Short mmCIF file of C-alpha atoms and ligand atoms in Angstrom, two decimals:
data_model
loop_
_atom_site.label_atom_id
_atom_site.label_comp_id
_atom_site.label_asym_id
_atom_site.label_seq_id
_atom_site.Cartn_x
_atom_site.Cartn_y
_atom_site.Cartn_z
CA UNK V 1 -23.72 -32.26 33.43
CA UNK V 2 -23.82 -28.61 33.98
CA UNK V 3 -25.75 -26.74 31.09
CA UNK V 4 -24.48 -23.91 30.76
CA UNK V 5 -26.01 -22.75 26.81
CA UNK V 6 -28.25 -19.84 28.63
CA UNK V 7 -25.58 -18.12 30.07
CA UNK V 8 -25.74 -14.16 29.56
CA UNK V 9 -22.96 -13.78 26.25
CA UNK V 10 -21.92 -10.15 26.08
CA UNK V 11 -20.89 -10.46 21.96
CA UNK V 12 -17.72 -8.30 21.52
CA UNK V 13 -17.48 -7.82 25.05
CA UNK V 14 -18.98 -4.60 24.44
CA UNK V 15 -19.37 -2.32 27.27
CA UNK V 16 -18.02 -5.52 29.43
CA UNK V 17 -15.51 -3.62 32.26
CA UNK V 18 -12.99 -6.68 32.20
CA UNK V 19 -10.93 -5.49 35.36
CA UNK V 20 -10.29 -1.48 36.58
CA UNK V 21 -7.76 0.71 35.92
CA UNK V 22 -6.21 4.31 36.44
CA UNK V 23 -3.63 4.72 33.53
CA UNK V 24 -6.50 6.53 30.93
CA UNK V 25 -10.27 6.74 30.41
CA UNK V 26 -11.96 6.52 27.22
CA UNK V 27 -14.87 8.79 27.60
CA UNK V 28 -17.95 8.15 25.08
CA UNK V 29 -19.09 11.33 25.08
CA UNK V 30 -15.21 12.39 22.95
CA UNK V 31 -12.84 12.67 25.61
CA UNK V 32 -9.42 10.96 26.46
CA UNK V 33 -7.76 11.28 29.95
CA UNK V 34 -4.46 9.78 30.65
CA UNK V 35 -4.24 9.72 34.27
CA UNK V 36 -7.05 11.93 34.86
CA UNK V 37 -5.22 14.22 32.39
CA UNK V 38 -7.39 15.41 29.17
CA UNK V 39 -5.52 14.85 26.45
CA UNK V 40 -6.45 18.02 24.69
CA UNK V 41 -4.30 19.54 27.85
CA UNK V 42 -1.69 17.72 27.40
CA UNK V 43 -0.93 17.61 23.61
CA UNK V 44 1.29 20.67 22.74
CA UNK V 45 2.33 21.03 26.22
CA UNK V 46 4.44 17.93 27.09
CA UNK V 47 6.85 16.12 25.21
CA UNK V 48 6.04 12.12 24.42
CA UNK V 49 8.55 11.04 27.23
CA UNK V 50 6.78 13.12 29.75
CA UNK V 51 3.65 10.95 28.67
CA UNK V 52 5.64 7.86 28.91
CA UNK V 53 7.10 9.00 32.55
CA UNK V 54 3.06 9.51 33.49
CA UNK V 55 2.24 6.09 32.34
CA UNK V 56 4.96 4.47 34.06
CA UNK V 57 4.71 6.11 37.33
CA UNK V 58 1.28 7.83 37.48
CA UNK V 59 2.70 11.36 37.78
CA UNK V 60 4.25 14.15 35.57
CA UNK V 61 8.12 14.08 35.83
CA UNK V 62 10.20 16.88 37.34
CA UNK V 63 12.43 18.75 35.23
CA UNK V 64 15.28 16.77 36.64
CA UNK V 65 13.07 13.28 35.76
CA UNK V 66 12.49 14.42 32.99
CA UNK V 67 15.86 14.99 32.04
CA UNK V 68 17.36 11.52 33.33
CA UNK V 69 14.40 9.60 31.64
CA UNK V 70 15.25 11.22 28.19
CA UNK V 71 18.81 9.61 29.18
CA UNK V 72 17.87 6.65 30.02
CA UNK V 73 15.65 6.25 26.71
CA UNK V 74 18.66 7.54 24.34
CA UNK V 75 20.91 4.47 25.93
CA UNK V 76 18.48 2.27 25.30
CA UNK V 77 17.74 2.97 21.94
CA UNK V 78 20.08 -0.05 20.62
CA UNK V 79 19.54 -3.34 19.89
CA UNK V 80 21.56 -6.71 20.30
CA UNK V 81 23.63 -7.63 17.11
CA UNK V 82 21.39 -10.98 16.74
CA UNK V 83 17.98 -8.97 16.35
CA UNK V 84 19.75 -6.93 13.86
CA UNK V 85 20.96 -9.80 11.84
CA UNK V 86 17.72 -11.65 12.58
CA UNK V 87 16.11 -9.21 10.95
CA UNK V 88 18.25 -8.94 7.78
CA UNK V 89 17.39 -12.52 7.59
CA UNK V 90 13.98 -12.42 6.49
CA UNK V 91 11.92 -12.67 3.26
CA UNK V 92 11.27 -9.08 1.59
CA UNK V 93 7.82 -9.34 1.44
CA UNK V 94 7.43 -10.08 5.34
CA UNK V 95 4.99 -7.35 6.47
CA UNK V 96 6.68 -4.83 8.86
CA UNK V 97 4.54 -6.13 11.55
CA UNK V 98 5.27 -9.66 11.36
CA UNK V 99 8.79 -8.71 11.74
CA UNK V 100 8.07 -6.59 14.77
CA UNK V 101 5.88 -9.23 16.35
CA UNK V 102 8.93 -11.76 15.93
CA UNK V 103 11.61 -9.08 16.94
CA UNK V 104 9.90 -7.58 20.30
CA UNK V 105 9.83 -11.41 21.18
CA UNK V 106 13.36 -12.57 20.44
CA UNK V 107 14.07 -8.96 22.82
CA UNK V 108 13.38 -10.73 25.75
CA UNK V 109 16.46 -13.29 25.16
CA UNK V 110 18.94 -10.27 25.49
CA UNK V 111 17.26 -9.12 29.09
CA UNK V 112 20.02 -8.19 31.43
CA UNK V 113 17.55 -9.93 34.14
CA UNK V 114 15.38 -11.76 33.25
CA UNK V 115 14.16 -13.81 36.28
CA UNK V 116 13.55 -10.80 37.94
CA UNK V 117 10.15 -8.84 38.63
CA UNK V 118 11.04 -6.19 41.29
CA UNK V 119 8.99 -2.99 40.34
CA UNK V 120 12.18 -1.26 39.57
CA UNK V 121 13.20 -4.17 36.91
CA UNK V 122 9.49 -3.86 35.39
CA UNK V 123 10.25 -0.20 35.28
CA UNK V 124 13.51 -0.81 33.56
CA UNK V 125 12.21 -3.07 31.50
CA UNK V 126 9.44 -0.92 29.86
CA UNK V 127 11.44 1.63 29.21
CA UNK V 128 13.58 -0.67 27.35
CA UNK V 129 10.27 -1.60 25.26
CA UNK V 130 9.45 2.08 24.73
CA UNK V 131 12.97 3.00 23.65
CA UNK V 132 13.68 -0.06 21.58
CA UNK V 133 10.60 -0.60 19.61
CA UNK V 134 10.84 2.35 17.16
CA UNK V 135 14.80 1.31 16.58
CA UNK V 136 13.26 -2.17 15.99
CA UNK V 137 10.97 -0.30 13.41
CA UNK V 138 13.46 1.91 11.88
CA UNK V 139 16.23 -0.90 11.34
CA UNK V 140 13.89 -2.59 9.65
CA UNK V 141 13.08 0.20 7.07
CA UNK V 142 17.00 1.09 6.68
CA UNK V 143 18.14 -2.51 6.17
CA UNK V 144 14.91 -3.03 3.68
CA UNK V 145 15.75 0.01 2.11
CA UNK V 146 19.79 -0.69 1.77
CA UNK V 147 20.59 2.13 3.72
CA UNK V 148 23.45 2.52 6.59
CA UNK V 149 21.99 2.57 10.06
CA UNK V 150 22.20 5.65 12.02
CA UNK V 151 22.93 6.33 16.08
CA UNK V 152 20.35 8.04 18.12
CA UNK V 153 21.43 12.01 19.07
CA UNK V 154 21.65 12.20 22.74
CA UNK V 155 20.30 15.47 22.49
CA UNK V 156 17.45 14.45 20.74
CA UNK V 157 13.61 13.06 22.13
CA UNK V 158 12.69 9.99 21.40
CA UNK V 159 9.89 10.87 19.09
CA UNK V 160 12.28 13.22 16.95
CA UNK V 161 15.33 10.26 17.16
CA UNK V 162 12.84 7.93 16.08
CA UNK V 163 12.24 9.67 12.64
CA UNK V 164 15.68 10.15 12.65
CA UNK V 165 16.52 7.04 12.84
CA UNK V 166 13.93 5.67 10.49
CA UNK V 167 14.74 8.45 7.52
CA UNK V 168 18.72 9.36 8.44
CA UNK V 169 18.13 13.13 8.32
CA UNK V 170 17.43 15.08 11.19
CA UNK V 171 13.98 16.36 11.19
CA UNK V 172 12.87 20.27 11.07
CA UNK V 173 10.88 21.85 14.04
CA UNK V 174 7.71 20.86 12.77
CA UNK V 175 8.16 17.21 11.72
CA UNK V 176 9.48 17.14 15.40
CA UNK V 177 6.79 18.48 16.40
CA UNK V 178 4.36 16.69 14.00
CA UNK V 179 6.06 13.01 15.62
CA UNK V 180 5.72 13.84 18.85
CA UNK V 181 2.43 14.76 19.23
CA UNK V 182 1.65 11.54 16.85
CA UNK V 183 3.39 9.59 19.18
CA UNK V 184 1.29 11.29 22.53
CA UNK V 185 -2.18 10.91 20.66
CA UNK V 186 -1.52 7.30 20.24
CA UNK V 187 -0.12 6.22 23.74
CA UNK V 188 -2.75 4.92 25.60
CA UNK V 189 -6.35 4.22 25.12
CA UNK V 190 -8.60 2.46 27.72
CA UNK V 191 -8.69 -1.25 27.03
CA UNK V 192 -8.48 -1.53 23.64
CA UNK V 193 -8.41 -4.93 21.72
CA UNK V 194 -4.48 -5.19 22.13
CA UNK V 195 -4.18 -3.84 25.45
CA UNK V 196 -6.48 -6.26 26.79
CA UNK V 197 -4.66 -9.22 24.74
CA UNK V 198 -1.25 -7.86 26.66
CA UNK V 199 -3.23 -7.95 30.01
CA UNK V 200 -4.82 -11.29 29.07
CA UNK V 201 -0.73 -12.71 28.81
CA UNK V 202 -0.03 -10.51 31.99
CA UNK V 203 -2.41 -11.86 33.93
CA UNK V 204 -1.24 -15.54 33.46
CA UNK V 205 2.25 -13.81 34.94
CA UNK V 206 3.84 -14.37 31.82
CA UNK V 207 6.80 -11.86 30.89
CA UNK V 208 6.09 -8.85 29.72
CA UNK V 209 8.22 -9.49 26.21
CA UNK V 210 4.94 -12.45 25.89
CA UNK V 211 2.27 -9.72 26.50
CA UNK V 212 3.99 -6.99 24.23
CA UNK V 213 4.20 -9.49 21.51
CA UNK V 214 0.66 -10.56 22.01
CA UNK V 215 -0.55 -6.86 21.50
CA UNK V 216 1.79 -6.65 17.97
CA UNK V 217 -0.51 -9.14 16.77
CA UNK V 218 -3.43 -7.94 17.98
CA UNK V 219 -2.94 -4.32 16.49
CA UNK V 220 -1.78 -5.61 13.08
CA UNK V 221 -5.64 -6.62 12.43
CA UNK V 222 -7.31 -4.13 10.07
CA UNK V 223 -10.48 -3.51 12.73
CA UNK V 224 -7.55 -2.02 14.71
CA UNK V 225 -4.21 -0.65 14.18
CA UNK V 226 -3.67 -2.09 10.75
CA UNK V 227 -6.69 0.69 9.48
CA UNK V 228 -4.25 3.11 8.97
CA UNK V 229 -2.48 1.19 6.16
CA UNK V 230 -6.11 0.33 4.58
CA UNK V 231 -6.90 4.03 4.66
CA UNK V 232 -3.94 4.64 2.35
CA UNK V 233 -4.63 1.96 -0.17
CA UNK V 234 -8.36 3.59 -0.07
CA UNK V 235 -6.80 7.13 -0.82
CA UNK V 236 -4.93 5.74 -3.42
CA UNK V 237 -8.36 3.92 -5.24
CA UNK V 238 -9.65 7.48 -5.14
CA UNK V 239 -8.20 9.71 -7.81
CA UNK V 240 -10.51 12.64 -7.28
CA UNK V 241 -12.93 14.14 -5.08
CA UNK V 242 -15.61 13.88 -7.20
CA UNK V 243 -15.55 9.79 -7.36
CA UNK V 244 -15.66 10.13 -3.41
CA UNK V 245 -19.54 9.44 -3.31
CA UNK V 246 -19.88 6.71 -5.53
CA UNK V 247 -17.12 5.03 -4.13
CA UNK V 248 -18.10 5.01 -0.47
CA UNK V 249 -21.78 4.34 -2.00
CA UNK V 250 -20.56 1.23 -3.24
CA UNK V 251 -18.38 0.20 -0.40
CA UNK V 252 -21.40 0.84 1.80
CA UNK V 253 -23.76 -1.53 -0.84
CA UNK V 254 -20.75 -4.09 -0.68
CA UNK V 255 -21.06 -3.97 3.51
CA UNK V 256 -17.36 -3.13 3.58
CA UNK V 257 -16.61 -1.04 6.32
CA UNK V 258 -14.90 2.62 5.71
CA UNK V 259 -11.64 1.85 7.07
CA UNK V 260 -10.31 4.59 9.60
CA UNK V 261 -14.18 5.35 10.30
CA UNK V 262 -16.17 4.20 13.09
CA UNK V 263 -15.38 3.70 17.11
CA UNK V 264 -16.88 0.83 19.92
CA UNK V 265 -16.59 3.37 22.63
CA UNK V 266 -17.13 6.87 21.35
CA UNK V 267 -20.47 7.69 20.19
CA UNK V 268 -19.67 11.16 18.60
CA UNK V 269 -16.18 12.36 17.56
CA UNK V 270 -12.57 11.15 18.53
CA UNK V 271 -10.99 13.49 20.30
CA UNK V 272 -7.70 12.51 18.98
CA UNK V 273 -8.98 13.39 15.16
CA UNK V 274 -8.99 17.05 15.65
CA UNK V 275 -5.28 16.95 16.83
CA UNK V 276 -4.14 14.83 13.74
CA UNK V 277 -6.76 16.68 11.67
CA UNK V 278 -4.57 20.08 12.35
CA UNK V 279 -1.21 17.69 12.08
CA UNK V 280 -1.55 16.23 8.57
CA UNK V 281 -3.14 19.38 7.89
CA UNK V 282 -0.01 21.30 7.95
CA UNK V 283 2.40 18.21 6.77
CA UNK V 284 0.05 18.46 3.57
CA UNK V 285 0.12 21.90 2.62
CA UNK V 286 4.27 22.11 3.02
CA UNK V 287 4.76 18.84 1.34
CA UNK V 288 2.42 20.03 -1.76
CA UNK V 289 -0.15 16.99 -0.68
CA UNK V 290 -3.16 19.11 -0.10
CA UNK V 291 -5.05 17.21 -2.76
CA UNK V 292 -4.72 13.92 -0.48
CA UNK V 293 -6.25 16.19 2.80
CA UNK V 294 -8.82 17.84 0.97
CA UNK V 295 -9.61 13.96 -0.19
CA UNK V 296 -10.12 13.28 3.08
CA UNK V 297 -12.16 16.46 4.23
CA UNK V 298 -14.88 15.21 1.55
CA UNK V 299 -14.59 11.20 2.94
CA UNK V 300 -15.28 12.26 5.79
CA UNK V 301 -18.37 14.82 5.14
CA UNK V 302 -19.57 11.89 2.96
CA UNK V 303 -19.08 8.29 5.18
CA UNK V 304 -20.99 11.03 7.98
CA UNK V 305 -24.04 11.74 5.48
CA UNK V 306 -24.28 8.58 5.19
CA UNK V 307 -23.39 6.49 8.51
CA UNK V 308 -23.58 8.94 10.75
CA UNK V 309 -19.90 7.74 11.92
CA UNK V 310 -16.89 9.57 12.72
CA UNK V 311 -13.17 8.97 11.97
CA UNK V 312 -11.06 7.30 14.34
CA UNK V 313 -7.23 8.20 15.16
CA UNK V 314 -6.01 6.09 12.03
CA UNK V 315 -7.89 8.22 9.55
CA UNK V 316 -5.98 11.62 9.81
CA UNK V 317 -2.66 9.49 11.41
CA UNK V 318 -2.78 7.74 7.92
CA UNK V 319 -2.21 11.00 6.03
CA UNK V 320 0.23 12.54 8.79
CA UNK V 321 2.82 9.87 8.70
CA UNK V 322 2.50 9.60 4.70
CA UNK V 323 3.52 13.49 4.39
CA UNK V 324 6.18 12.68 6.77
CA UNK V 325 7.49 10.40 4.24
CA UNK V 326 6.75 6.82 6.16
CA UNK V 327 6.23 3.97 3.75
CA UNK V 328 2.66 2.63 3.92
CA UNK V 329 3.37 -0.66 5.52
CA UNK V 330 4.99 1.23 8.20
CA UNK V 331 2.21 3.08 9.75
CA UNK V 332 1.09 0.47 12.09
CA UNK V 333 4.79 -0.01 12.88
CA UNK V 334 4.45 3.92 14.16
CA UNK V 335 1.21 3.49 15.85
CA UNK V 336 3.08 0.38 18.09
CA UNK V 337 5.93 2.45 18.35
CA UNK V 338 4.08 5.04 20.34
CA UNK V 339 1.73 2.50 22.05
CA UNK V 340 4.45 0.70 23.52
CA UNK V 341 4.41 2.99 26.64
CA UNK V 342 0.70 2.23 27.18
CA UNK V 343 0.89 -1.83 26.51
CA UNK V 344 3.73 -1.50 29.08
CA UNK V 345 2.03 0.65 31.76
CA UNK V 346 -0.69 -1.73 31.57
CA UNK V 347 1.18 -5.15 31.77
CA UNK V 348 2.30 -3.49 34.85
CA UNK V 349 -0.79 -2.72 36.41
CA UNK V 350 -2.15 -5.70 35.79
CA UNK V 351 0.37 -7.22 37.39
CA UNK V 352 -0.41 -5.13 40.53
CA UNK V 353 -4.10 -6.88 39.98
CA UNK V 354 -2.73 -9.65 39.93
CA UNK V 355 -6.00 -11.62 39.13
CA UNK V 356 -6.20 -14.34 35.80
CA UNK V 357 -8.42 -12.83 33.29
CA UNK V 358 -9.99 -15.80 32.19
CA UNK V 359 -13.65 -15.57 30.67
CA UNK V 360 -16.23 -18.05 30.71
CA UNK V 361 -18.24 -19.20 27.21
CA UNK V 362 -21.60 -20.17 26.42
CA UNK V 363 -21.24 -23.88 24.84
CA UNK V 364 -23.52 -23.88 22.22
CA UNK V 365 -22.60 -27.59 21.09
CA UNK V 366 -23.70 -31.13 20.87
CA UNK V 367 -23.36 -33.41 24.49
CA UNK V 368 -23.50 -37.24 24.32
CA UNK V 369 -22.94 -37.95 20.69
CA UNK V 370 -22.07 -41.83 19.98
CA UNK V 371 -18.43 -42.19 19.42
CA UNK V 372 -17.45 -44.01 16.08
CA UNK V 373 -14.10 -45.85 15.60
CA UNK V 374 -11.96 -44.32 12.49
CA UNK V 375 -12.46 -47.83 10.69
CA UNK V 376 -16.51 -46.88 10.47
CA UNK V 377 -16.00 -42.88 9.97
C1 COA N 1 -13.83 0.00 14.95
C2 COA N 1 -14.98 -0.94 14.63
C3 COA N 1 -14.45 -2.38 14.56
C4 COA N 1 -16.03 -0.83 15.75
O1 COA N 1 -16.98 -1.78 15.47
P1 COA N 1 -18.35 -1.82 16.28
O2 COA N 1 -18.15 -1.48 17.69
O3 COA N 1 -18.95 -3.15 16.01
O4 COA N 1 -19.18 -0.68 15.53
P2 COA N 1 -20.61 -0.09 15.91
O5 COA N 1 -21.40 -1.10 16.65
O6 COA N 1 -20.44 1.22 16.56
O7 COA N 1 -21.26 0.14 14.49
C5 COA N 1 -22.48 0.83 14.35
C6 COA N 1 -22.90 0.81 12.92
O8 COA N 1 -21.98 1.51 12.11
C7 COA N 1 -21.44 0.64 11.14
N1 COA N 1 -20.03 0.93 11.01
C8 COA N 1 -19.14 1.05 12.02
N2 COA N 1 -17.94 1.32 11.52
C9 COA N 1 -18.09 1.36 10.18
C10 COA N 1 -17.21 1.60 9.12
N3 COA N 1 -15.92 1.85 9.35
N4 COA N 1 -17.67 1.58 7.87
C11 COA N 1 -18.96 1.33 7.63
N5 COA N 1 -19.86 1.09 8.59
C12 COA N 1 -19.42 1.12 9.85
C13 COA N 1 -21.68 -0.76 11.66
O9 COA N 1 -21.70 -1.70 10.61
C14 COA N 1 -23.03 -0.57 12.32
O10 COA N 1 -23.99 -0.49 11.30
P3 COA N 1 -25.44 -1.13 11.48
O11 COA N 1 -26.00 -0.47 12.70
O12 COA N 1 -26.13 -0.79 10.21
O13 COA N 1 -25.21 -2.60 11.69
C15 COA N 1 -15.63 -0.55 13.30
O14 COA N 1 -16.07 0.77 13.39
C16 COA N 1 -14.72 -0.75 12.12
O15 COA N 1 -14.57 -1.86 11.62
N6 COA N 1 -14.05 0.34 11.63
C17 COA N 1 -13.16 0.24 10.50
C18 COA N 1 -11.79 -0.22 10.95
C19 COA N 1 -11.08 0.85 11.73
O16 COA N 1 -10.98 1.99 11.33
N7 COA N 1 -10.50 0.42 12.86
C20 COA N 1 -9.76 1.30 13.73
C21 COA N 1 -10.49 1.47 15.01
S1 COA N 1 -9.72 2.67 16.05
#
């Protein structure tokens, strides 16, 4: 029998590189590169789909690209009449997420080719993902909310159609502005717990509806995308900025963690906070909501007096989407929405890789214990 109990066990994973790639680099020291792109470059300069065209072919798009991609994305912004009335079909209380997870699934029934994995049909096919995952999300809040669905505008981005599509009014040049970069800060980040579940599923050469669906379940956990919900209900426990240091004092002395705090690969600040920092900034003071961003400002002078740790992208993306008027339960929703393009560039390259990702385990059990028939248990 092999023993195998004294084999090396990285716990987390962390600082494990689980296979190499080129679509971004999480850089400890408080830098994001998509494609050898900083970030801080790039937001303010592109629009989201020219972030999606870079993670789907490596490479800024042309004017022309750019234009037929937007295109492409408005088409595809639809979705089969059975995920629509699959989706009126469920309980109330089902959490936007669960919904989403089941949805992006049942997706992969209605693919116009399925059996095939040319690069130009896994091409096609993530750009279906990207453009029908926030119509998945907004459907959902117009049905919940017994409102009439509305039709993407052709001359509209994505990230501006989305909200559309989610609230029914058009949005003003800063809530387009406000979405779009939301959606570009929150494309792509290294291999992040639910990128690495959609490579896992990848790997196996599963479909890349499977891998998609595994990362929806993998950001709805609270250590990852489903922080920016928590943040919320935190904000909402804290009526003034006064109770701010008792109340992280005591969630500290509990050993709760400060959700929307804290990072496993940067060791100083986001780089993504400043960005939604100066977003929710703005979205507070025009929507009278200062009192909720000031709230913040002190949380986060405090949780850093205290833990020395930063916020991560959910903190400030938390108080962003609220002043754009997203329900709570929605926010992960969002943060999917815009991730979509990353999951997908990913299941692709891994694909390219094409290598299982399949760790090994240090058994830490029993061997050779007596087996006792269920009469004598
Ligand atoms: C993201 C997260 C899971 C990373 O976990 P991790 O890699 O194990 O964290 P670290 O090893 O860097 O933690 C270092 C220390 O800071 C503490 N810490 C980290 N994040 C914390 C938080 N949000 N609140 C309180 N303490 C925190 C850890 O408990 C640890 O303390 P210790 O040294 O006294 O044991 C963790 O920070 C967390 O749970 N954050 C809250 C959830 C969240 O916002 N998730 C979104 C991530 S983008």
């Amino acid at each position: 029998m092999t023993n195998n109990h004294d084999r090396v066990v990285t716990r987390g994973l962390r600082g494990v590189a689980a296979a190499e790639t080129k679509i971004s680099f999480v850089d400890p020291l408080g830098a994001l590169y998509y494609l050898g792109y900083n970030i801080d470059a790039l937001v303010e300069r592109v629009c989201y789909e020219e972030v999606v065209y870079l993670l789907l072919y490596g490479k800024l798009p042309s004017k022309n690209q750019l234009d037929a991609l937007k295109l492409q994305l408005v088409a595809e912004m639809n979705l089969p009449e059975a995920v629509i009335n699959s989706i009126k079909s469920f309980p109330l209380n089902s959490h936007p997420m669960e919904v989403l997870r089941t949805e992006i699934s049942h997706l992969s029934m209605y693919d116009p080719d399925p059996d095939s994995t040319s690069e130009k049909v896994k091409i096609r096919r993530a750009i279906r993902l990207v453009a029908k995952v926030p119509t998945l999300v907004a459907t959902l809040h117009r049905l919940r909310t017994k409102q009439q669905l509305v039709a993407p505008k052709e001359e509209a981005g994505l990230a501006e159609n989305f909200l559309y599509l989610f609230r029914g009014q058009p949005a003003d040049t800063e809530e387009k502005e406000a979405i779009d970069r939301f959606m570009t800060l929150h494309a792509d980040h290294g291999f992040n717990a639910s990128t690495f579940a959609a490579r896992v599923a990848a790997s196996t050469s599963s479909d890349m509806y499977s891998a998609v669906t595994c990362a929806v379940g993998t950001l709805k956990g609270p250590l990852h995308g489903g922080a920016s919900e928590k943040v919320m209900y935190m904000l909402d426990d804290i009526n003034t900025e006064e109770e701010v240091e008792d109340y992280i004092q005591g969630m500290l002395d509990d050993q709760k963690k400060i959700m929307g705090f804290g990072h496993r690969v940067y060791r100083t600040e986001d780089p993504r906070t400043k960005h939604l920092k100066e977003i929710a900034g703005n979205l507070c003071h025009r929507t009278k909501t200062m009192n909720l961003y000031n709230l913040c400002i002190r949380i986060e002078r405090v949780v850093h007096e205290k833990k020395k740790i930063f916020p991560n992208v959910d903190f400030y993306a938390a108080v962003t989407l609220n002043a754009l008027g997203v329900p709570f339960q929605f926010f992960t929703p969002f943060f999917a929405s815009s991730r979509i393009s990353g999951w997908t560039a990913h299941v692709i390259e891994q694909y390219k890789d094409a290598v299982l990702l399949r760790p090994s385990s240090s058994y830490v059990g029993k061997y050779g214990r007596p087996f006792i028939p269920i009469k004598k248990r």
